[in-house]
Amino acid sequence: MDRVLQLLDGSISELNKLENELKNLNEEELGQVAASYPFNDYFHEVVLKLKKWKLEIENH
């Protein structure tokens, strides 16, 4: 179970790094990313669900 929590925590951490990189993109680069994948709403939903899943495991 500890390994699952470590992997979830690592995934959340890496996605947070990705979010920070996305914030550093200029308008043209951000447009290219957005055109290739509707990341904004989906991205935040994934991160929130991973955090919720991790908390549920930790609290059981």
N, CA, C and O atoms as a Tripos MOL2 file, in Angstrom:
@<TRIPOS>MOLECULE
protein
  240   239    60     0     0
PROTEIN
NO_CHARGES

@<TRIPOS>ATOM
      1 N           0.8170   -1.1880    0.0000 N.3       1 MET1
      2 CA          0.0000    0.0000    0.0000 C.3       1 MET1
      3 C           0.8660    1.2590    0.0000 C.2       1 MET1
      4 O           0.5160    2.2600   -0.6270 O.2       1 MET1
      5 N           1.9960    1.2040    0.7060 N.am      2 ASP2
      6 CA          2.8910    2.3620    0.7250 C.3       2 ASP2
      7 C           3.3740    2.7100   -0.6750 C.2       2 ASP2
      8 O           3.5040    3.8840   -1.0210 O.2       2 ASP2
      9 N           3.6380    1.6930   -1.4700 N.am      3 ARG3
     10 CA          4.1180    1.9250   -2.8420 C.3       3 ARG3
     11 C           3.0440    2.6340   -3.6720 C.2       3 ARG3
     12 O           3.3610    3.5220   -4.4640 O.2       3 ARG3
     13 N           1.7990    2.2540   -3.5000 N.am      4 VAL4
     14 CA          0.6980    2.9110   -4.2170 C.3       4 VAL4
     15 C           0.6430    4.3820   -3.8420 C.2       4 VAL4
     16 O           0.4980    5.2390   -4.7130 O.2       4 VAL4
     17 N           0.7570    4.6830   -2.5540 N.am      5 LEU5
     18 CA          0.7380    6.0710   -2.1060 C.3       5 LEU5
     19 C           1.9310    6.8430   -2.6540 C.2       5 LEU5
     20 O           1.7950    8.0060   -3.0340 O.2       5 LEU5
     21 N           3.0880    6.2120   -2.6960 N.am      6 GLN6
     22 CA          4.2730    6.8640   -3.2540 C.3       6 GLN6
     23 C           4.0760    7.1810   -4.7330 C.2       6 GLN6
     24 O           4.4340    8.2640   -5.1950 O.2       6 GLN6
     25 N           3.5120    6.2410   -5.4650 N.am      7 LEU7
     26 CA          3.2790    6.4580   -6.8930 C.3       7 LEU7
     27 C           2.2470    7.5510   -7.1350 C.2       7 LEU7
     28 O           2.4110    8.3780   -8.0310 O.2       7 LEU7
     29 N           1.1890    7.5540   -6.3390 N.am      8 LEU8
     30 CA          0.1900    8.6180   -6.4650 C.3       8 LEU8
     31 C           0.8060    9.9740   -6.1640 C.2       8 LEU8
     32 O           0.5770   10.9430   -6.8880 O.2       8 LEU8
     33 N           1.5850   10.0410   -5.0990 N.am      9 ASP9
     34 CA          2.2340   11.2840   -4.7250 C.3       9 ASP9
     35 C           3.1990   11.7470   -5.8210 C.2       9 ASP9
     36 O           3.2690   12.9360   -6.1330 O.2       9 ASP9
     37 N           3.9300   10.8120   -6.3920 N.am     10 GLY10
     38 CA          4.8430   11.1410   -7.4900 C.3      10 GLY10
     39 C           4.0990   11.6380   -8.7150 C.2      10 GLY10
     40 O           4.5410   12.5760   -9.3780 O.2      10 GLY10
     41 N           2.9750   11.0130   -9.0160 N.am     11 SER11
     42 CA          2.1700   11.4370  -10.1650 C.3      11 SER11
     43 C           1.6290   12.8490   -9.9620 C.2      11 SER11
     44 O           1.6620   13.6740  -10.8750 O.2      11 SER11
     45 N           1.1400   13.1140   -8.7760 N.am     12 ILE12
     46 CA          0.6110   14.4430   -8.4600 C.3      12 ILE12
     47 C           1.7310   15.4780   -8.5770 C.2      12 ILE12
     48 O           1.5320   16.5580   -9.1350 O.2      12 ILE12
     49 N           2.8920   15.1440   -8.0550 N.am     13 SER13
     50 CA          4.0400   16.0530   -8.1090 C.3      13 SER13
     51 C           4.4420   16.3500   -9.5470 C.2      13 SER13
     52 O           4.6840   17.5050   -9.8970 O.2      13 SER13
     53 N           4.5140   15.3230  -10.3800 N.am     14 GLU14
     54 CA          4.8950   15.5190  -11.7800 C.3      14 GLU14
     55 C           3.8560   16.3230  -12.5390 C.2      14 GLU14
     56 O           4.2080   17.1560  -13.3740 O.2      14 GLU14
     57 N           2.5820   16.0870  -12.2610 N.am     15 LEU15
     58 CA          1.5370   16.8750  -12.9150 C.3      15 LEU15
     59 C           1.5790   18.3380  -12.4780 C.2      15 LEU15
     60 O           1.2810   19.2330  -13.2680 O.2      15 LEU15
     61 N           1.9450   18.5770  -11.2310 N.am     16 ASN16
     62 CA          2.1110   19.9570  -10.7700 C.3      16 ASN16
     63 C           3.2730   20.6280  -11.5010 C.2      16 ASN16
     64 O           3.1960   21.8100  -11.8360 O.2      16 ASN16
     65 N           4.3480   19.8800  -11.7480 N.am     17 LYS17
     66 CA          5.4730   20.4160  -12.5190 C.3      17 LYS17
     67 C           5.0310   20.7490  -13.9360 C.2      17 LYS17
     68 O           5.4040   21.7860  -14.4850 O.2      17 LYS17
     69 N           4.2350   19.8650  -14.5230 N.am     18 LEU18
     70 CA          3.7220   20.1110  -15.8720 C.3      18 LEU18
     71 C           2.8690   21.3690  -15.8930 C.2      18 LEU18
     72 O           2.9800   22.1810  -16.8110 O.2      18 LEU18
     73 N           2.0300   21.5340  -14.8990 N.am     19 GLU19
     74 CA          1.1910   22.7250  -14.8210 C.3      19 GLU19
     75 C           2.0470   23.9900  -14.7580 C.2      19 GLU19
     76 O           1.7320   24.9870  -15.4090 O.2      19 GLU19
     77 N           3.1150   23.9520  -13.9860 N.am     20 ASN20
     78 CA          4.0040   25.1110  -13.8950 C.3      20 ASN20
     79 C           4.6710   25.4040  -15.2300 C.2      20 ASN20
     80 O           4.8290   26.5670  -15.6020 O.2      20 ASN20
     81 N           5.0610   24.3720  -15.9490 N.am     21 GLU21
     82 CA          5.6600   24.5660  -17.2690 C.3      21 GLU21
     83 C           4.6550   25.1630  -18.2440 C.2      21 GLU21
     84 O           5.0000   26.0300  -19.0470 O.2      21 GLU21
     85 N           3.4140   24.6980  -18.1730 N.am     22 LEU22
     86 CA          2.3730   25.2370  -19.0470 C.3      22 LEU22
     87 C           2.1540   26.7220  -18.7810 C.2      22 LEU22
     88 O           1.8840   27.4920  -19.7030 O.2      22 LEU22
     89 N           2.2700   27.1170  -17.5250 N.am     23 LYS23
     90 CA          2.0980   28.5310  -17.1640 C.3      23 LYS23
     91 C           3.2060   29.3970  -17.7530 C.2      23 LYS23
     92 O           3.0170   30.5970  -17.9510 O.2      23 LYS23
     93 N           4.3620   28.7950  -18.0330 N.am     24 ASN24
     94 CA          5.4980   29.5430  -18.5660 C.3      24 ASN24
     95 C           5.4950   29.6640  -20.0890 C.2      24 ASN24
     96 O           6.3350   30.3570  -20.6630 O.2      24 ASN24
     97 N           4.5620   28.9980  -20.7300 N.am     25 LEU25
     98 CA          4.4990   29.0630  -22.1910 C.3      25 LEU25
     99 C           4.0080   30.4320  -22.6500 C.2      25 LEU25
    100 O           3.1880   31.0670  -21.9870 O.2      25 LEU25
    101 N           4.5200   30.8720  -23.7920 N.am     26 ASN26
    102 CA          3.9850   32.1120  -24.3580 C.3      26 ASN26
    103 C           2.6530   31.8030  -25.0470 C.2      26 ASN26
    104 O           2.2510   30.6430  -25.1360 O.2      26 ASN26
    105 N           1.9910   32.8170  -25.5190 N.am     27 GLU27
    106 CA          0.6390   32.6520  -26.0680 C.3      27 GLU27
    107 C           0.6200   31.6980  -27.2610 C.2      27 GLU27
    108 O          -0.2900   30.8800  -27.3930 O.2      27 GLU27
    109 N           1.6160   31.8040  -28.1170 N.am     28 GLU28
    110 CA          1.6630   30.9320  -29.3010 C.3      28 GLU28
    111 C           1.8700   29.4670  -28.8970 C.2      28 GLU28
    112 O           1.1960   28.5760  -29.4120 O.2      28 GLU28
    113 N           2.7910   29.2320  -27.9890 N.am     29 GLU29
    114 CA          3.0540   27.8700  -27.5310 C.3      29 GLU29
    115 C           1.8350   27.2930  -26.8220 C.2      29 GLU29
    116 O           1.4720   26.1360  -27.0320 O.2      29 GLU29
    117 N           1.2180   28.0990  -25.9920 N.am     30 LEU30
    118 CA          0.0210   27.6510  -25.2860 C.3      30 LEU30
    119 C          -1.0910   27.3120  -26.2740 C.2      30 LEU30
    120 O          -1.8310   26.3480  -26.0780 O.2      30 LEU30
    121 N          -1.2040   28.0960  -27.3190 N.am     31 GLY31
    122 CA         -2.1820   27.8170  -28.3700 C.3      31 GLY31
    123 C          -1.9250   26.4840  -29.0510 C.2      31 GLY31
    124 O          -2.8630   25.7550  -29.3730 O.2      31 GLY31
    125 N          -0.6560   26.1670  -29.2720 N.am     32 GLN32
    126 CA         -0.3020   24.8890  -29.8930 C.3      32 GLN32
    127 C          -0.6880   23.7220  -28.9880 C.2      32 GLN32
    128 O          -1.2170   22.7140  -29.4560 O.2      32 GLN32
    129 N          -0.4220   23.8650  -27.7060 N.am     33 VAL33
    130 CA         -0.7830   22.8080  -26.7530 C.3      33 VAL33
    131 C          -2.3030   22.6590  -26.6910 C.2      33 VAL33
    132 O          -2.8290   21.5470  -26.7450 O.2      33 VAL33
    133 N          -2.9920   23.7750  -26.5790 N.am     34 ALA34
    134 CA         -4.4510   23.7440  -26.4630 C.3      34 ALA34
    135 C          -5.1000   23.1630  -27.7180 C.2      34 ALA34
    136 O          -6.1140   22.4700  -27.6350 O.2      34 ALA34
    137 N          -4.5120   23.4490  -28.8790 N.am     35 ALA35
    138 CA         -5.0790   22.9430  -30.1330 C.3      35 ALA35
    139 C          -4.9070   21.4240  -30.2480 C.2      35 ALA35
    140 O          -5.7100   20.7460  -30.8890 O.2      35 ALA35
    141 N          -3.8620   20.9110  -29.6280 N.am     36 SER36
    142 CA         -3.6090   19.4800  -29.7530 C.3      36 SER36
    143 C          -4.2960   18.6530  -28.6760 C.2      36 SER36
    144 O          -4.4700   17.4440  -28.8300 O.2      36 SER36
    145 N          -4.6810   19.2980  -27.6010 N.am     37 TYR37
    146 CA         -5.3210   18.5600  -26.5060 C.3      37 TYR37
    147 C          -6.0900   19.5270  -25.6170 C.2      37 TYR37
    148 O          -5.5320   20.5340  -25.1820 O.2      37 TYR37
    149 N          -7.3480   19.2470  -25.3390 N.am     38 PRO38
    150 CA         -8.1300   20.1390  -24.4590 C.3      38 PRO38
    151 C          -7.7400   19.9210  -22.9950 C.2      38 PRO38
    152 O          -8.5110   19.3720  -22.2080 O.2      38 PRO38
    153 N          -6.5370   20.3580  -22.6500 N.am     39 PHE39
    154 CA         -5.9430   19.9910  -21.3700 C.3      39 PHE39
    155 C          -6.5120   20.7230  -20.1750 C.2      39 PHE39
    156 O          -6.5040   20.1670  -19.0770 O.2      39 PHE39
    157 N          -6.9940   21.9150  -20.3230 N.am     40 ASN40
    158 CA         -7.2480   22.7780  -19.1680 C.3      40 ASN40
    159 C          -8.1990   22.1620  -18.1430 C.2      40 ASN40
    160 O          -7.7830   21.8750  -17.0210 O.2      40 ASN40
    161 N          -9.4540   21.9540  -18.5000 N.am     41 ASP41
    162 CA        -10.4140   21.3910  -17.5490 C.3      41 ASP41
    163 C         -10.0660   19.9560  -17.1910 C.2      41 ASP41
    164 O         -10.1340   19.5680  -16.0250 O.2      41 ASP41
    165 N          -9.6980   19.1780  -18.1790 N.am     42 TYR42
    166 CA         -9.3770   17.7730  -17.9490 C.3      42 TYR42
    167 C          -8.1620   17.6500  -17.0340 C.2      42 TYR42
    168 O          -8.1500   16.8230  -16.1230 O.2      42 TYR42
    169 N          -7.1550   18.4590  -17.2720 N.am     43 PHE43
    170 CA         -5.9210   18.4160  -16.4860 C.3      43 PHE43
    171 C          -6.2150   18.6410  -15.0080 C.2      43 PHE43
    172 O          -5.7670   17.8700  -14.1590 O.2      43 PHE43
    173 N          -6.9560   19.6790  -14.7020 N.am     44 HIS44
    174 CA         -7.2730   19.9810  -13.3060 C.3      44 HIS44
    175 C          -8.1490   18.8930  -12.6860 C.2      44 HIS44
    176 O          -8.0030   18.5800  -11.5040 O.2      44 HIS44
    177 N          -9.0420   18.3240  -13.4640 N.am     45 GLU45
    178 CA         -9.8950   17.2410  -12.9690 C.3      45 GLU45
    179 C          -9.0480   16.0140  -12.6090 C.2      45 GLU45
    180 O          -9.2810   15.3800  -11.5800 O.2      45 GLU45
    181 N          -8.0820   15.6850  -13.4400 N.am     46 VAL46
    182 CA         -7.2120   14.5360  -13.1710 C.3      46 VAL46
    183 C          -6.4310   14.7470  -11.8830 C.2      46 VAL46
    184 O          -6.3640   13.8490  -11.0430 O.2      46 VAL46
    185 N          -5.8380   15.9310  -11.7210 N.am     47 VAL47
    186 CA         -5.0520   16.2110  -10.5240 C.3      47 VAL47
    187 C          -5.9370   16.1350   -9.2800 C.2      47 VAL47
    188 O          -5.5400   15.5470   -8.2750 O.2      47 VAL47
    189 N          -7.1140   16.7180   -9.3410 N.am     48 LEU48
    190 CA         -8.0130   16.6800   -8.1860 C.3      48 LEU48
    191 C          -8.4300   15.2560   -7.8340 C.2      48 LEU48
    192 O          -8.4970   14.9000   -6.6570 O.2      48 LEU48
    193 N          -8.7090   14.4450   -8.8440 N.am     49 LYS49
    194 CA         -9.1190   13.0650   -8.5830 C.3      49 LYS49
    195 C          -7.9720   12.2480   -7.9920 C.2      49 LYS49
    196 O          -8.1950   11.4120   -7.1150 O.2      49 LYS49
    197 N          -6.7540   12.4800   -8.4600 N.am     50 LEU50
    198 CA         -5.6070   11.7720   -7.8880 C.3      50 LEU50
    199 C          -5.4140   12.1560   -6.4270 C.2      50 LEU50
    200 O          -5.1480   11.2960   -5.5870 O.2      50 LEU50
    201 N          -5.5460   13.4350   -6.1240 N.am     51 LYS51
    202 CA         -5.4020   13.8880   -4.7370 C.3      51 LYS51
    203 C          -6.4920   13.2770   -3.8560 C.2      51 LYS51
    204 O          -6.2250   12.8500   -2.7330 O.2      51 LYS51
    205 N          -7.7180   13.2410   -4.3740 N.am     52 LYS52
    206 CA         -8.8300   12.6590   -3.6190 C.3      52 LYS52
    207 C          -8.5960   11.1730   -3.3840 C.2      52 LYS52
    208 O          -8.8220   10.6750   -2.2810 O.2      52 LYS52
    209 N          -8.1520   10.4740   -4.3990 N.am     53 TRP53
    210 CA         -7.8870    9.0420   -4.2950 C.3      53 TRP53
    211 C          -6.8060    8.7890   -3.2530 C.2      53 TRP53
    212 O          -6.9420    7.8890   -2.4250 O.2      53 TRP53
    213 N          -5.7400    9.5700   -3.2870 N.am     54 LYS54
    214 CA         -4.6580    9.4120   -2.3220 C.3      54 LYS54
    215 C          -5.1630    9.6370   -0.8950 C.2      54 LYS54
    216 O          -4.8230    8.8720    0.0080 O.2      54 LYS54
    217 N          -5.9660   10.6710   -0.6870 N.am     55 LEU55
    218 CA         -6.5100   10.9520    0.6530 C.3      55 LEU55
    219 C          -7.4160    9.8220    1.1230 C.2      55 LEU55
    220 O          -7.3670    9.4430    2.2930 O.2      55 LEU55
    221 N          -8.2310    9.2830    0.2460 N.am     56 GLU56
    222 CA         -9.1020    8.1710    0.6170 C.3      56 GLU56
    223 C          -8.2960    6.9480    1.0600 C.2      56 GLU56
    224 O          -8.6590    6.2800    2.0280 O.2      56 GLU56
    225 N          -7.2170    6.6600    0.3580 N.am     57 ILE57
    226 CA         -6.3770    5.5240    0.7260 C.3      57 ILE57
    227 C          -5.7170    5.7900    2.0790 C.2      57 ILE57
    228 O          -5.6850    4.9070    2.9370 O.2      57 ILE57
    229 N          -5.1980    6.9840    2.2700 N.am     58 GLU58
    230 CA         -4.5220    7.3140    3.5180 C.3      58 GLU58
    231 C          -5.4630    7.2630    4.7170 C.2      58 GLU58
    232 O          -5.0340    6.9300    5.8220 O.2      58 GLU58
    233 N          -6.7260    7.5830    4.5170 N.am     59 ASN59
    234 CA         -7.6790    7.6420    5.6240 C.3      59 ASN59
    235 C          -8.3410    6.3020    5.9320 C.2      59 ASN59
    236 O          -9.1540    6.2140    6.8520 O.2      59 ASN59
    237 N          -8.0070    5.2650    5.1800 N.am     60 HIS60
    238 CA         -8.6070    3.9430    5.4620 C.3      60 HIS60
    239 C          -7.6420    3.0420    6.1130 C.2      60 HIS60
    240 O          -7.9750    1.8970    6.4190 O.2      60 HIS60
@<TRIPOS>BOND
     1     1     2 1
     2     2     3 1
     3     3     4 2
     4     3     5 am
     5     5     6 1
     6     6     7 1
     7     7     8 2
     8     7     9 am
     9     9    10 1
    10    10    11 1
    11    11    12 2
    12    11    13 am
    13    13    14 1
    14    14    15 1
    15    15    16 2
    16    15    17 am
    17    17    18 1
    18    18    19 1
    19    19    20 2
    20    19    21 am
    21    21    22 1
    22    22    23 1
    23    23    24 2
    24    23    25 am
    25    25    26 1
    26    26    27 1
    27    27    28 2
    28    27    29 am
    29    29    30 1
    30    30    31 1
    31    31    32 2
    32    31    33 am
    33    33    34 1
    34    34    35 1
    35    35    36 2
    36    35    37 am
    37    37    38 1
    38    38    39 1
    39    39    40 2
    40    39    41 am
    41    41    42 1
    42    42    43 1
    43    43    44 2
    44    43    45 am
    45    45    46 1
    46    46    47 1
    47    47    48 2
    48    47    49 am
    49    49    50 1
    50    50    51 1
    51    51    52 2
    52    51    53 am
    53    53    54 1
    54    54    55 1
    55    55    56 2
    56    55    57 am
    57    57    58 1
    58    58    59 1
    59    59    60 2
    60    59    61 am
    61    61    62 1
    62    62    63 1
    63    63    64 2
    64    63    65 am
    65    65    66 1
    66    66    67 1
    67    67    68 2
    68    67    69 am
    69    69    70 1
    70    70    71 1
    71    71    72 2
    72    71    73 am
    73    73    74 1
    74    74    75 1
    75    75    76 2
    76    75    77 am
    77    77    78 1
    78    78    79 1
    79    79    80 2
    80    79    81 am
    81    81    82 1
    82    82    83 1
    83    83    84 2
    84    83    85 am
    85    85    86 1
    86    86    87 1
    87    87    88 2
    88    87    89 am
    89    89    90 1
    90    90    91 1
    91    91    92 2
    92    91    93 am
    93    93    94 1
    94    94    95 1
    95    95    96 2
    96    95    97 am
    97    97    98 1
    98    98    99 1
    99    99   100 2
   100    99   101 am
   101   101   102 1
   102   102   103 1
   103   103   104 2
   104   103   105 am
   105   105   106 1
   106   106   107 1
   107   107   108 2
   108   107   109 am
   109   109   110 1
   110   110   111 1
   111   111   112 2
   112   111   113 am
   113   113   114 1
   114   114   115 1
   115   115   116 2
   116   115   117 am
   117   117   118 1
   118   118   119 1
   119   119   120 2
   120   119   121 am
   121   121   122 1
   122   122   123 1
   123   123   124 2
   124   123   125 am
   125   125   126 1
   126   126   127 1
   127   127   128 2
   128   127   129 am
   129   129   130 1
   130   130   131 1
   131   131   132 2
   132   131   133 am
   133   133   134 1
   134   134   135 1
   135   135   136 2
   136   135   137 am
   137   137   138 1
   138   138   139 1
   139   139   140 2
   140   139   141 am
   141   141   142 1
   142   142   143 1
   143   143   144 2
   144   143   145 am
   145   145   146 1
   146   146   147 1
   147   147   148 2
   148   147   149 am
   149   149   150 1
   150   150   151 1
   151   151   152 2
   152   151   153 am
   153   153   154 1
   154   154   155 1
   155   155   156 2
   156   155   157 am
   157   157   158 1
   158   158   159 1
   159   159   160 2
   160   159   161 am
   161   161   162 1
   162   162   163 1
   163   163   164 2
   164   163   165 am
   165   165   166 1
   166   166   167 1
   167   167   168 2
   168   167   169 am
   169   169   170 1
   170   170   171 1
   171   171   172 2
   172   171   173 am
   173   173   174 1
   174   174   175 1
   175   175   176 2
   176   175   177 am
   177   177   178 1
   178   178   179 1
   179   179   180 2
   180   179   181 am
   181   181   182 1
   182   182   183 1
   183   183   184 2
   184   183   185 am
   185   185   186 1
   186   186   187 1
   187   187   188 2
   188   187   189 am
   189   189   190 1
   190   190   191 1
   191   191   192 2
   192   191   193 am
   193   193   194 1
   194   194   195 1
   195   195   196 2
   196   195   197 am
   197   197   198 1
   198   198   199 1
   199   199   200 2
   200   199   201 am
   201   201   202 1
   202   202   203 1
   203   203   204 2
   204   203   205 am
   205   205   206 1
   206   206   207 1
   207   207   208 2
   208   207   209 am
   209   209   210 1
   210   210   211 1
   211   211   212 2
   212   211   213 am
   213   213   214 1
   214   214   215 1
   215   215   216 2
   216   215   217 am
   217   217   218 1
   218   218   219 1
   219   219   220 2
   220   219   221 am
   221   221   222 1
   222   222   223 1
   223   223   224 2
   224   223   225 am
   225   225   226 1
   226   226   227 1
   227   227   228 2
   228   227   229 am
   229   229   230 1
   230   230   231 1
   231   231   232 2
   232   231   233 am
   233   233   234 1
   234   234   235 1
   235   235   236 2
   236   235   237 am
   237   237   238 1
   238   238   239 1
   239   239   240 2
@<TRIPOS>SUBSTRUCTURE
     1 MET1         2 RESIDUE 1 A MET
     2 ASP2         6 RESIDUE 1 A ASP
     3 ARG3        10 RESIDUE 1 A ARG
     4 VAL4        14 RESIDUE 1 A VAL
     5 LEU5        18 RESIDUE 1 A LEU
     6 GLN6        22 RESIDUE 1 A GLN
     7 LEU7        26 RESIDUE 1 A LEU
     8 LEU8        30 RESIDUE 1 A LEU
     9 ASP9        34 RESIDUE 1 A ASP
    10 GLY10       38 RESIDUE 1 A GLY
    11 SER11       42 RESIDUE 1 A SER
    12 ILE12       46 RESIDUE 1 A ILE
    13 SER13       50 RESIDUE 1 A SER
    14 GLU14       54 RESIDUE 1 A GLU
    15 LEU15       58 RESIDUE 1 A LEU
    16 ASN16       62 RESIDUE 1 A ASN
    17 LYS17       66 RESIDUE 1 A LYS
    18 LEU18       70 RESIDUE 1 A LEU
    19 GLU19       74 RESIDUE 1 A GLU
    20 ASN20       78 RESIDUE 1 A ASN
    21 GLU21       82 RESIDUE 1 A GLU
    22 LEU22       86 RESIDUE 1 A LEU
    23 LYS23       90 RESIDUE 1 A LYS
    24 ASN24       94 RESIDUE 1 A ASN
    25 LEU25       98 RESIDUE 1 A LEU
    26 ASN26      102 RESIDUE 1 A ASN
    27 GLU27      106 RESIDUE 1 A GLU
    28 GLU28      110 RESIDUE 1 A GLU
    29 GLU29      114 RESIDUE 1 A GLU
    30 LEU30      118 RESIDUE 1 A LEU
    31 GLY31      122 RESIDUE 1 A GLY
    32 GLN32      126 RESIDUE 1 A GLN
    33 VAL33      130 RESIDUE 1 A VAL
    34 ALA34      134 RESIDUE 1 A ALA
    35 ALA35      138 RESIDUE 1 A ALA
    36 SER36      142 RESIDUE 1 A SER
    37 TYR37      146 RESIDUE 1 A TYR
    38 PRO38      150 RESIDUE 1 A PRO
    39 PHE39      154 RESIDUE 1 A PHE
    40 ASN40      158 RESIDUE 1 A ASN
    41 ASP41      162 RESIDUE 1 A ASP
    42 TYR42      166 RESIDUE 1 A TYR
    43 PHE43      170 RESIDUE 1 A PHE
    44 HIS44      174 RESIDUE 1 A HIS
    45 GLU45      178 RESIDUE 1 A GLU
    46 VAL46      182 RESIDUE 1 A VAL
    47 VAL47      186 RESIDUE 1 A VAL
    48 LEU48      190 RESIDUE 1 A LEU
    49 LYS49      194 RESIDUE 1 A LYS
    50 LEU50      198 RESIDUE 1 A LEU
    51 LYS51      202 RESIDUE 1 A LYS
    52 LYS52      206 RESIDUE 1 A LYS
    53 TRP53      210 RESIDUE 1 A TRP
    54 LYS54      214 RESIDUE 1 A LYS
    55 LEU55      218 RESIDUE 1 A LEU
    56 GLU56      222 RESIDUE 1 A GLU
    57 ILE57      226 RESIDUE 1 A ILE
    58 GLU58      230 RESIDUE 1 A GLU
    59 ASN59      234 RESIDUE 1 A ASN
    60 HIS60      238 RESIDUE 1 A HIS
